[in-house]
CSV table of C-alpha atoms and ligand atoms in Angstrom, one decimal:
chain,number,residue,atom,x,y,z
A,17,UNK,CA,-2.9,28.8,13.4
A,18,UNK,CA,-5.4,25.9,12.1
A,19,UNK,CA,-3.5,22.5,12.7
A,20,UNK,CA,-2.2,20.9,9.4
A,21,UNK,CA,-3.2,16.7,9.4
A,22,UNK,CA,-1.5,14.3,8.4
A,23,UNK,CA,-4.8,13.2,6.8
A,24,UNK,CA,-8.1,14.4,7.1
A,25,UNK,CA,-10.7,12.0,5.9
A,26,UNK,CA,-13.8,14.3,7.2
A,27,UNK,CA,-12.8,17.0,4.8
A,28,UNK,CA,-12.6,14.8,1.7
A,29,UNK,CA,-15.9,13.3,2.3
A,30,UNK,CA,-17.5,16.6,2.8
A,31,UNK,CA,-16.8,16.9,-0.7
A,32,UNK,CA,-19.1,14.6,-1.8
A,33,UNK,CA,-21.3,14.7,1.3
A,34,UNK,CA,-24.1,14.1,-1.0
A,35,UNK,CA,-23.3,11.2,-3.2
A,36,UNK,CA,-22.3,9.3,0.1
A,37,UNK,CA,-25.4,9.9,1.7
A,38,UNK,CA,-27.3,8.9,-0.9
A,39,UNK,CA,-25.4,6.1,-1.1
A,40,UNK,CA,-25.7,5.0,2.9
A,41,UNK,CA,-29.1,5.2,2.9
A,42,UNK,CA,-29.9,3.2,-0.4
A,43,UNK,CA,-27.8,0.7,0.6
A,44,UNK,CA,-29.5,0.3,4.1
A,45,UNK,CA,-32.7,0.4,2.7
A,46,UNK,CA,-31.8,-2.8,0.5
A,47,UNK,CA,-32.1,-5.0,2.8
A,48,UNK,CA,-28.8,-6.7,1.4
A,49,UNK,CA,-25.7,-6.2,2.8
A,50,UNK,CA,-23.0,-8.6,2.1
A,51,UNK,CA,-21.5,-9.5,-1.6
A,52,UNK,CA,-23.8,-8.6,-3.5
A,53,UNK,CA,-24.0,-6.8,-7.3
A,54,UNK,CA,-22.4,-3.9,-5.1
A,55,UNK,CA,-19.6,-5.9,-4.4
A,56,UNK,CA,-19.5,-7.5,-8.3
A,57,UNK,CA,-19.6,-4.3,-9.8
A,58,UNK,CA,-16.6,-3.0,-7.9
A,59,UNK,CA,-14.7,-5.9,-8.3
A,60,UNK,CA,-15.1,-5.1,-12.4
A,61,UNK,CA,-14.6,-1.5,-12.1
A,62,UNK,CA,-11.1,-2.0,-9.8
A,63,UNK,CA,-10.2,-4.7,-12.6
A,64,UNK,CA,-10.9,-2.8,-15.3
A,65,UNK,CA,-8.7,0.4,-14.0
A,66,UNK,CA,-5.9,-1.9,-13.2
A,67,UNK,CA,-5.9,-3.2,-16.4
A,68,UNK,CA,-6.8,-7.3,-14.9
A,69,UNK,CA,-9.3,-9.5,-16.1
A,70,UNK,CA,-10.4,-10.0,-12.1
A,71,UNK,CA,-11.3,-8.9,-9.3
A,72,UNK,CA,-12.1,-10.8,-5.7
A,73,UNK,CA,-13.3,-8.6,-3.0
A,74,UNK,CA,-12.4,-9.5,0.5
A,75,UNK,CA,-12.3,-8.1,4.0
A,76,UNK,CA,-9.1,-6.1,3.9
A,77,UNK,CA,-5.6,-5.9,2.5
A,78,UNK,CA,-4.5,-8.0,4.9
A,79,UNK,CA,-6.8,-11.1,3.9
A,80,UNK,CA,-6.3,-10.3,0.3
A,81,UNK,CA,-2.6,-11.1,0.5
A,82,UNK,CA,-3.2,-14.2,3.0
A,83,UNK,CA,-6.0,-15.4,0.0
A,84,UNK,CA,-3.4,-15.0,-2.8
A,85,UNK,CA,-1.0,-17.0,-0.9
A,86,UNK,CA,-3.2,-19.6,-0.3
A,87,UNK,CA,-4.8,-19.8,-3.5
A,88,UNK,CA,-1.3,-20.2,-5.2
A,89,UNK,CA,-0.9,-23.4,-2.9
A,90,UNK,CA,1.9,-21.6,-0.9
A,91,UNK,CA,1.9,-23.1,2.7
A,92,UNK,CA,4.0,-24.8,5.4
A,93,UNK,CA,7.5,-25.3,4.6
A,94,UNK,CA,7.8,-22.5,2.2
A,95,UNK,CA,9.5,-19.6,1.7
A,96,UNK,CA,8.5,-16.2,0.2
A,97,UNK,CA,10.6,-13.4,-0.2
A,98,UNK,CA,9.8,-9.6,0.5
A,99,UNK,CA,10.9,-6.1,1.7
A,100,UNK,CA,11.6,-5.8,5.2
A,101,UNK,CA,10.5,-1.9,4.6
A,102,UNK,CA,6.9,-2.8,4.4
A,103,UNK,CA,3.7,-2.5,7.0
A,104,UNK,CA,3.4,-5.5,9.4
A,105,UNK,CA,0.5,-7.4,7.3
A,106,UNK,CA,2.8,-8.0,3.9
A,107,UNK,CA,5.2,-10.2,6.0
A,108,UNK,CA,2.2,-11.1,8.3
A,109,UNK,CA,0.1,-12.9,5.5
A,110,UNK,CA,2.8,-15.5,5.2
A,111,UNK,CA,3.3,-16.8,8.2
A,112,UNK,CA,-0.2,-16.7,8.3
A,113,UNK,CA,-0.3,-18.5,5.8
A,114,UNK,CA,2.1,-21.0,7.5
A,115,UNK,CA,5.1,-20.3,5.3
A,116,UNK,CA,8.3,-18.4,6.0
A,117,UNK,CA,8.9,-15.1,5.0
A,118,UNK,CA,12.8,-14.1,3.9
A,119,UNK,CA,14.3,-10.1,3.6
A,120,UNK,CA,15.6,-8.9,0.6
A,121,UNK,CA,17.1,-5.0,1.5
A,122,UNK,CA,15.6,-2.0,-0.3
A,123,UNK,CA,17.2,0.3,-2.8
A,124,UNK,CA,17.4,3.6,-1.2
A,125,UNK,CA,16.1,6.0,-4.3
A,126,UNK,CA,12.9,4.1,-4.4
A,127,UNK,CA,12.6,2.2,-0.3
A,128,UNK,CA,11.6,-1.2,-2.6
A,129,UNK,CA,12.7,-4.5,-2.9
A,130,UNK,CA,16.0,-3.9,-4.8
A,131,UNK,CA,16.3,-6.5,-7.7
A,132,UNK,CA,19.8,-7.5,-7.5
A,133,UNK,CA,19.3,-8.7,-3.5
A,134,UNK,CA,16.3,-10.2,-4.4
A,135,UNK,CA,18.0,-12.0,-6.8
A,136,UNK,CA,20.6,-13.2,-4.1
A,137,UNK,CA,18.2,-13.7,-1.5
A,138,UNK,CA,16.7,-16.3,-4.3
A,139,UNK,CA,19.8,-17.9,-4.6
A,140,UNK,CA,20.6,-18.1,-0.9
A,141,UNK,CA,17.4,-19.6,-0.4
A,142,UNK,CA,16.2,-21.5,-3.0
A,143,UNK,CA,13.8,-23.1,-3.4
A,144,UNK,CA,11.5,-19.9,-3.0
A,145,UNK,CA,7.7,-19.9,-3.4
A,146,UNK,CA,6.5,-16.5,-3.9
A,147,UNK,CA,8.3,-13.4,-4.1
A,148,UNK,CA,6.2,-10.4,-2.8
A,149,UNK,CA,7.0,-6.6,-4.2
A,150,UNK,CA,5.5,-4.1,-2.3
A,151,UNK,CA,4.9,-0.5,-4.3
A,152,UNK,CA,5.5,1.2,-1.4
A,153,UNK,CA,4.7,4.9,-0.8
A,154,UNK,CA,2.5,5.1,-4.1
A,155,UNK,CA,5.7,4.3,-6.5
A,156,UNK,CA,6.0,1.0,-8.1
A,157,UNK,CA,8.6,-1.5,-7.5
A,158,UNK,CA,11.1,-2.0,-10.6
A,159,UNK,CA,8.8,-5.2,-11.8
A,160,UNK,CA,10.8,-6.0,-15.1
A,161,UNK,CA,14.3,-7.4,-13.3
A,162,UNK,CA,11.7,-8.8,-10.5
A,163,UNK,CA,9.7,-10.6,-12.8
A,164,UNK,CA,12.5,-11.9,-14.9
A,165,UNK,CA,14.5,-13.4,-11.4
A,166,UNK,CA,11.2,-14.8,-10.0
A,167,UNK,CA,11.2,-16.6,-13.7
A,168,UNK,CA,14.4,-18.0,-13.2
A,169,UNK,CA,13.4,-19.6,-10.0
A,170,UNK,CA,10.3,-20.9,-10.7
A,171,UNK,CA,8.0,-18.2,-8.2
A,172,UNK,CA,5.4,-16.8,-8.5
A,173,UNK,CA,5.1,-13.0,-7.7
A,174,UNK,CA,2.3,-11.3,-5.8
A,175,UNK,CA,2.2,-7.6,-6.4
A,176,UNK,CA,1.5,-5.4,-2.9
A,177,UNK,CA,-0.5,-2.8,-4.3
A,178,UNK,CA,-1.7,-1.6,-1.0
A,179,UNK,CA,-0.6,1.9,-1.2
A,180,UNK,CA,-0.6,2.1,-4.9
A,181,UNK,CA,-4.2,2.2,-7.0
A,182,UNK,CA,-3.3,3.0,-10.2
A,183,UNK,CA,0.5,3.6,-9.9
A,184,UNK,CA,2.1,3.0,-13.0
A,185,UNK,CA,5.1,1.3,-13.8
A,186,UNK,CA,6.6,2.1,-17.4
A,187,UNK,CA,3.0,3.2,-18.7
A,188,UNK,CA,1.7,-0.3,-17.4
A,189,UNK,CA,-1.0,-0.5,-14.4
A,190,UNK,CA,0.5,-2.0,-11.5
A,191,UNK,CA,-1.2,-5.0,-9.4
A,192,UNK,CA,-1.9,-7.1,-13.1
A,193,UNK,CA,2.0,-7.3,-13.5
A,194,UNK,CA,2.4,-10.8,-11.8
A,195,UNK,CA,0.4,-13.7,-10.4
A,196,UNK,CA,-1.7,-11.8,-8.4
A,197,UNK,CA,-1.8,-7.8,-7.0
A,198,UNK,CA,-3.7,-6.8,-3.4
A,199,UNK,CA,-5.1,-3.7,-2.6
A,200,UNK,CA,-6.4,-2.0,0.4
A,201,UNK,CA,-9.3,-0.3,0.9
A,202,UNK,CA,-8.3,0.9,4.6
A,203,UNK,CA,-9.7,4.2,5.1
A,204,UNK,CA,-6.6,5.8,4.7
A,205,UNK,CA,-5.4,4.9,1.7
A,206,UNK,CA,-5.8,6.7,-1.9
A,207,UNK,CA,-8.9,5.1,-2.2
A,208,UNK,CA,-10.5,4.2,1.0
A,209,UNK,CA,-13.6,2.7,2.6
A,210,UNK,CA,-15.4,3.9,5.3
A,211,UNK,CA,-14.1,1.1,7.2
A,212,UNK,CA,-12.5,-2.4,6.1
A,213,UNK,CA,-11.7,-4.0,2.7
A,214,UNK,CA,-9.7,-5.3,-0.1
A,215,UNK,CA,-9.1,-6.8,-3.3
A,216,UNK,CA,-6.9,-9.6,-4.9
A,217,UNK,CA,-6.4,-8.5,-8.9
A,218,UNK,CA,-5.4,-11.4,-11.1
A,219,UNK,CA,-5.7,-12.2,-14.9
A,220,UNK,CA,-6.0,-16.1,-14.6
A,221,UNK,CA,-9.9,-17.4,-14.3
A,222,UNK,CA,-8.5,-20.5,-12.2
A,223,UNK,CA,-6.8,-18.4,-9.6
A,224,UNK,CA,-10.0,-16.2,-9.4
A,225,UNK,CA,-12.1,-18.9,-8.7
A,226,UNK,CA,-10.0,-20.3,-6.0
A,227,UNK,CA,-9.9,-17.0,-4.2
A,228,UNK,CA,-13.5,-17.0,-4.1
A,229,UNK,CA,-13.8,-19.8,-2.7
A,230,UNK,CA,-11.1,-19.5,0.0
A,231,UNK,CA,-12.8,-15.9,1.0
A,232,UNK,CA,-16.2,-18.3,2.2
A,233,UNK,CA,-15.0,-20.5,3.6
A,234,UNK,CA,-13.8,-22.8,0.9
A,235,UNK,CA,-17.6,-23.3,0.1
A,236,UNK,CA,-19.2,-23.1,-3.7
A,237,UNK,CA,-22.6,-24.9,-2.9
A,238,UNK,CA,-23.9,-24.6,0.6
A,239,UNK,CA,-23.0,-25.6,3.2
A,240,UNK,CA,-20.5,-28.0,1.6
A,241,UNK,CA,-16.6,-27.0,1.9
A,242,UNK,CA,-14.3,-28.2,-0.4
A,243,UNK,CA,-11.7,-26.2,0.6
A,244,UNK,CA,-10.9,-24.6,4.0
A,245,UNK,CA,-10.8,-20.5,3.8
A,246,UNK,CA,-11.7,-18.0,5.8
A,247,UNK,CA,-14.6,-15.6,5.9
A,248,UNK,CA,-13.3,-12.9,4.2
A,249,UNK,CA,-16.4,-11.0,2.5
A,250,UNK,CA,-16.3,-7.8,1.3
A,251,UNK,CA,-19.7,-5.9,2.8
A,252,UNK,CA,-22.2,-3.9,0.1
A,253,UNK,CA,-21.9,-0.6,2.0
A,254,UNK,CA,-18.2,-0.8,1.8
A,255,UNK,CA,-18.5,-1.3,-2.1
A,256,UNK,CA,-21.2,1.0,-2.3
A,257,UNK,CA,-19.2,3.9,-1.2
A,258,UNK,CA,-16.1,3.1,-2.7
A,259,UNK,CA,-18.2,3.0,-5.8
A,260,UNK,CA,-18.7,6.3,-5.5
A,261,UNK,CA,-15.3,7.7,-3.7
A,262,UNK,CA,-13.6,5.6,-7.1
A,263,UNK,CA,-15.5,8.1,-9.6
A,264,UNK,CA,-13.2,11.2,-7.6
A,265,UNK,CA,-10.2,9.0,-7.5
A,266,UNK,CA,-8.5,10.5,-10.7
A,267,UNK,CA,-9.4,14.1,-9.3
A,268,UNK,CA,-7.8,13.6,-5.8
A,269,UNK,CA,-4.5,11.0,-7.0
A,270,UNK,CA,-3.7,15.0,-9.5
A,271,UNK,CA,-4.0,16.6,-6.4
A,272,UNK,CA,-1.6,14.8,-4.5
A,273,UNK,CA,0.9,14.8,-7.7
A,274,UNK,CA,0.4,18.4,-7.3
A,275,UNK,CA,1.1,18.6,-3.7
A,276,UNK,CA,4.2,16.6,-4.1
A,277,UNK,CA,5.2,18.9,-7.2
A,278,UNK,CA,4.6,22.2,-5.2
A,279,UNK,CA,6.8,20.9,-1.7
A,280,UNK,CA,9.6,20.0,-4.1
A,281,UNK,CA,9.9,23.1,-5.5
A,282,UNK,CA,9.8,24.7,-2.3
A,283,UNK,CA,12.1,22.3,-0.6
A,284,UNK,CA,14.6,21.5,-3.6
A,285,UNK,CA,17.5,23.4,-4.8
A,286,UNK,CA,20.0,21.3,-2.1
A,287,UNK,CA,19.7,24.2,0.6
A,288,UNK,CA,18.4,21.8,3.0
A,289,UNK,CA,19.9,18.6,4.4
A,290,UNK,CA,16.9,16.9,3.3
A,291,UNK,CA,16.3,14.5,0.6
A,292,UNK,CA,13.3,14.4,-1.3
A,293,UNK,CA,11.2,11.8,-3.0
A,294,UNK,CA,12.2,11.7,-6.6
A,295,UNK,CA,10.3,9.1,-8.4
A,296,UNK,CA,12.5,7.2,-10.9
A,297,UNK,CA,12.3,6.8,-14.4
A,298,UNK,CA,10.0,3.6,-14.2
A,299,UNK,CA,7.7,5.2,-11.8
A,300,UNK,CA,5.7,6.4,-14.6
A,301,UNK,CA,2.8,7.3,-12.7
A,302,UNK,CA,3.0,7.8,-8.9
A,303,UNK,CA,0.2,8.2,-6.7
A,304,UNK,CA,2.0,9.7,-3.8
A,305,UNK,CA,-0.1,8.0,-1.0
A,306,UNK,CA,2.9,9.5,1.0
A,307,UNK,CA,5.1,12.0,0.4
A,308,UNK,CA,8.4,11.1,2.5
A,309,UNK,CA,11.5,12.9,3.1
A,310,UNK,CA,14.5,11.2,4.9
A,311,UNK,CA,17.0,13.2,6.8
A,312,UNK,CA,19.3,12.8,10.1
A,313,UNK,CA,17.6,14.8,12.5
A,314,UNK,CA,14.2,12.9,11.9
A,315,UNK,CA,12.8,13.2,15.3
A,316,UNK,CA,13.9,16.5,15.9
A,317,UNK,CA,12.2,17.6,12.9
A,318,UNK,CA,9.3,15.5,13.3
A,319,UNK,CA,8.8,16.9,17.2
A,320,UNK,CA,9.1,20.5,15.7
A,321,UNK,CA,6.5,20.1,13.6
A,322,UNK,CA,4.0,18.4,16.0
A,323,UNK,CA,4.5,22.1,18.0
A,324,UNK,CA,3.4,24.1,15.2
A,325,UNK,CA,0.4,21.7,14.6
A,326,UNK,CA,1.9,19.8,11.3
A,327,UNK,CA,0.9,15.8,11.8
A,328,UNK,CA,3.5,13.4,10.4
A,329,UNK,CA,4.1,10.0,10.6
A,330,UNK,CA,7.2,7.6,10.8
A,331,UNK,CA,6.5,4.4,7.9
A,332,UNK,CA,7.9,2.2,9.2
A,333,UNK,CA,10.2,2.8,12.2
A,334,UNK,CA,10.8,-1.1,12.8
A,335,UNK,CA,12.1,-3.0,9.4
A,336,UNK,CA,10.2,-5.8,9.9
A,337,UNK,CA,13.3,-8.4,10.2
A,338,UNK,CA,13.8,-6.8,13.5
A,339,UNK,CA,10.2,-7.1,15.2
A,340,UNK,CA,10.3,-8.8,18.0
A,341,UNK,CA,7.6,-11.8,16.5
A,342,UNK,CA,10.4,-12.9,14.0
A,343,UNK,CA,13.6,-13.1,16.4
A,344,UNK,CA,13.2,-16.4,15.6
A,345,UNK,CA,13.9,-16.5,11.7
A,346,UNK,CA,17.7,-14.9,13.0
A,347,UNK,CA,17.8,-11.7,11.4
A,348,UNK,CA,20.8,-9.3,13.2
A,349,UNK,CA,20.7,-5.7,13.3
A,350,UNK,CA,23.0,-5.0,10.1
A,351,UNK,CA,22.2,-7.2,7.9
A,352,UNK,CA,19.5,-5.2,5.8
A,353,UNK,CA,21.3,-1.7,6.4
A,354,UNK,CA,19.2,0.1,3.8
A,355,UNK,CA,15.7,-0.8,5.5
A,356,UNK,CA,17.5,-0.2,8.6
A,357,UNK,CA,18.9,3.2,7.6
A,358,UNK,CA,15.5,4.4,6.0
A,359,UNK,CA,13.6,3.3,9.2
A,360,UNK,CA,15.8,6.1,11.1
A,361,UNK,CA,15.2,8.6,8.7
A,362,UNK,CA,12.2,8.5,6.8
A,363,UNK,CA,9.0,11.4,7.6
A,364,UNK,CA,6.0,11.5,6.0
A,365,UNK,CA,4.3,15.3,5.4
A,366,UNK,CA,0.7,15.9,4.8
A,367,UNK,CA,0.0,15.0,0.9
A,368,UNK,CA,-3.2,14.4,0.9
A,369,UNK,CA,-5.9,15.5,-1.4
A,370,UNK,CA,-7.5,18.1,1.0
A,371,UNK,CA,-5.2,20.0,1.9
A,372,UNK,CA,-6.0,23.5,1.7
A,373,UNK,CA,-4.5,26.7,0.0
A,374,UNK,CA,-1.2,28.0,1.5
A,375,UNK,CA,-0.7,24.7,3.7
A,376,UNK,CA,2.1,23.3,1.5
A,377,UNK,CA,4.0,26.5,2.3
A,378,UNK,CA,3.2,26.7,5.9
A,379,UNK,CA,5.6,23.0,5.9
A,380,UNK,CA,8.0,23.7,3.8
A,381,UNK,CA,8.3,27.3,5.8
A,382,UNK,CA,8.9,25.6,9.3
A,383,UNK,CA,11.3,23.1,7.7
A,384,UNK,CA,13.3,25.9,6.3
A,385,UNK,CA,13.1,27.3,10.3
A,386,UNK,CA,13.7,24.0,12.0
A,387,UNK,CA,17.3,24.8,9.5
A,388,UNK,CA,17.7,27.9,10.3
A,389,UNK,CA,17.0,29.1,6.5
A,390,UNK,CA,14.5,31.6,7.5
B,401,PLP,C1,1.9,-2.1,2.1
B,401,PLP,C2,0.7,-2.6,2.8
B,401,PLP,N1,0.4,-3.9,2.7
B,401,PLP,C3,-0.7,-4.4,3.3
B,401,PLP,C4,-1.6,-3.6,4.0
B,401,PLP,C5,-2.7,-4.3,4.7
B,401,PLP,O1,-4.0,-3.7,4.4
B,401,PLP,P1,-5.2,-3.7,5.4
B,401,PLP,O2,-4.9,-2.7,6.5
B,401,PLP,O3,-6.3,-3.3,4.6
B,401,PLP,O4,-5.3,-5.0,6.0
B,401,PLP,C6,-1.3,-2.3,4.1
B,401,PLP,C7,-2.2,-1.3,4.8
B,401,PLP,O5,-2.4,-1.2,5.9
B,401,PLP,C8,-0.1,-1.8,3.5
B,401,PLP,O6,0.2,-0.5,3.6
């Protein structure tokens, strides 16, 4: 039997072998390969989708998080708020930045921020810079309570869009919701590069400005800084083939809806001790840039599938308020218990867009097995 991926990048760009050829060789042949109208015209077209008046390309999601921090003034001696159920670099951009990061737990149904602790957790630790969402999976965070708490006390929010290019949440585009939104253009995600990048989305010209400063090096004329970034550029290839990979994103974010339909009608029905992602009511569009179950037996499962070829993946085994780099802001084990609880149990199955006929099936058959059901 064939091996199922988790993802398999080489089989979506043979799709449009073509148009990315093209594209790599016009682009070397240039002669120009940083920034660039490449860069520009990606920056409008992202903007445009996500429904902001800007765009600032920069070197990856990472950076683009780091740059919105900086550019909204956050630094040492403040605190920002965020999921502890996140990847590394949403917590990482703040102390990068120099300020503090503080967990709010999850809600289970959706693994995002829940809005009544972030409210607490705003409370508790007031005053509170920044409070950073994360639309984790491909499903949006619950913005409207968010927004209205961060309101209350005075911060600013900065969407994590990472995983979520052109989620929706109640019919709205995510990443244009707040101060600021980030994206990643990590080869992985729903709309990748072939290599490193990212975006920051924002509808205020100021803030724009400022983040393109900070991504070179703080510098508008040359060689004369007036404030001190980073080099954080986006390169032309990158945005050259995203250019094109963005005209097929509609086409492939249907096919993963699809996928996710299809395993949970072939999963649901409650004959398995498995639960499945059900987005909720708000989640008016998701992307599913994962498709994750939760159950007990996680590892058992997850090591029966690995025999019969199926790749899956554990985001994130290690809530972040419990890596080893932050025993120093005092977090105990048992004091976020969702984020804890969903870093036992959470497995990610093969949703992406290349997936190929009867593959869905072949899962959802060896689940049923690993249970006995068939
Ligand atoms: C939720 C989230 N935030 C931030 C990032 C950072 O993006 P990048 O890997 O492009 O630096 C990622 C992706 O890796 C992510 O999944």
């Amino acid at each position: 039997m064939e091996p199922i991926p988790l993802l398999d990048l080489a089989a979506l760009h043979a799709e449009i072998r073509d148009e990315l050829q093209e594209t790599l060789l016009r682009v070397a042949d240039s002669g120009r390969y940083v920034l660039g109208e490449e860069v520009s015209a990606l920056e409008e077209e992202i903007a445009a989708y996500s429904g902001a008046r800007f765009g600032v390309a920069c070197a990856s999601g990472s950076d683009a998080l780091y740059l919105a921090l900086r550019a909204l003034g956050i630094g040492p001696g403040d605190r920002v708020v965020t999921s502890p159920f996140t990847f590394f670099a949403t917590a990482g951009a703040v102390s990068r930045a120099g300020a503090t990061p503080v967990f709010a737990d999850i809600d289970p149904a959706t693994f995002n921020l829940d809005a009544a602790r972030l409210d607490e957790a705003l409370k508790r630790y007031a005053p509170v810079r920044a409070v950073i969402p994360v639309h984790l999976y491909g499903g949006s965070a619950d913005m409207d309570p968010i927004l209205e708490s961060a309101r209350a006390h005075g911060c600013a929010v900065i969407e994590d869009g990472a995983q979520a290019i052109g989620a929706e949440y109640k019919g709205r585009r995510i990443n244009a919701l707040g101060a600021a939104g980030c994206l990643s253009f990590f080869p992985s995600k729903n709309l990748g590069a072939l290599g490193e990048g990212g975006m920051v989305l924002t509808n205020d010209a100021g803030l724009a400005e400022t983040l393109r400063l900070l991504r070179v090096h703080g510098s508008r004329d040359k060689y004369r800084h007036e404030l001190i970034g980073i080099n954080s550029r986006l390169d032309a290839l990158q945005a050259a083939l995203l250019r094109v990979k963005f005209r097929h994103l509609d086409g492939w974010t249907a096919r993963r809806q699809r996928n996710a339909a299809r395993y949970r009608e072939l999963l649901g029905g409650g004959d398995l001790p498995v639960a499945l992602p059900e987005p909720a009511p708000y989640q008016s569009r998701h992307v599913f840039h994962q498709f994750v179950i939760r159950c007990a037996e996680r590892d058992r499962l997850r090591a029966y599938l690995a025999e019969h070829g199926v790749g899956t993946e554990v985001y994130y085994p290690i809530p972040l308020h419990l890596q080893p780099c932050y025993r120093d802001l005092g977090y105990r084990e048992g004091e976020l218990p969702e984020s804890e609880r969903a870093a036992r149990e959470v497995l990610a199955l093969p949703v992406h867009p290349a997936l190929r006929p009867g593959e869905i099936e072949r899962v959802a058959g060896l689940i049923a097995a690993f249970y006995g059901r068939r």
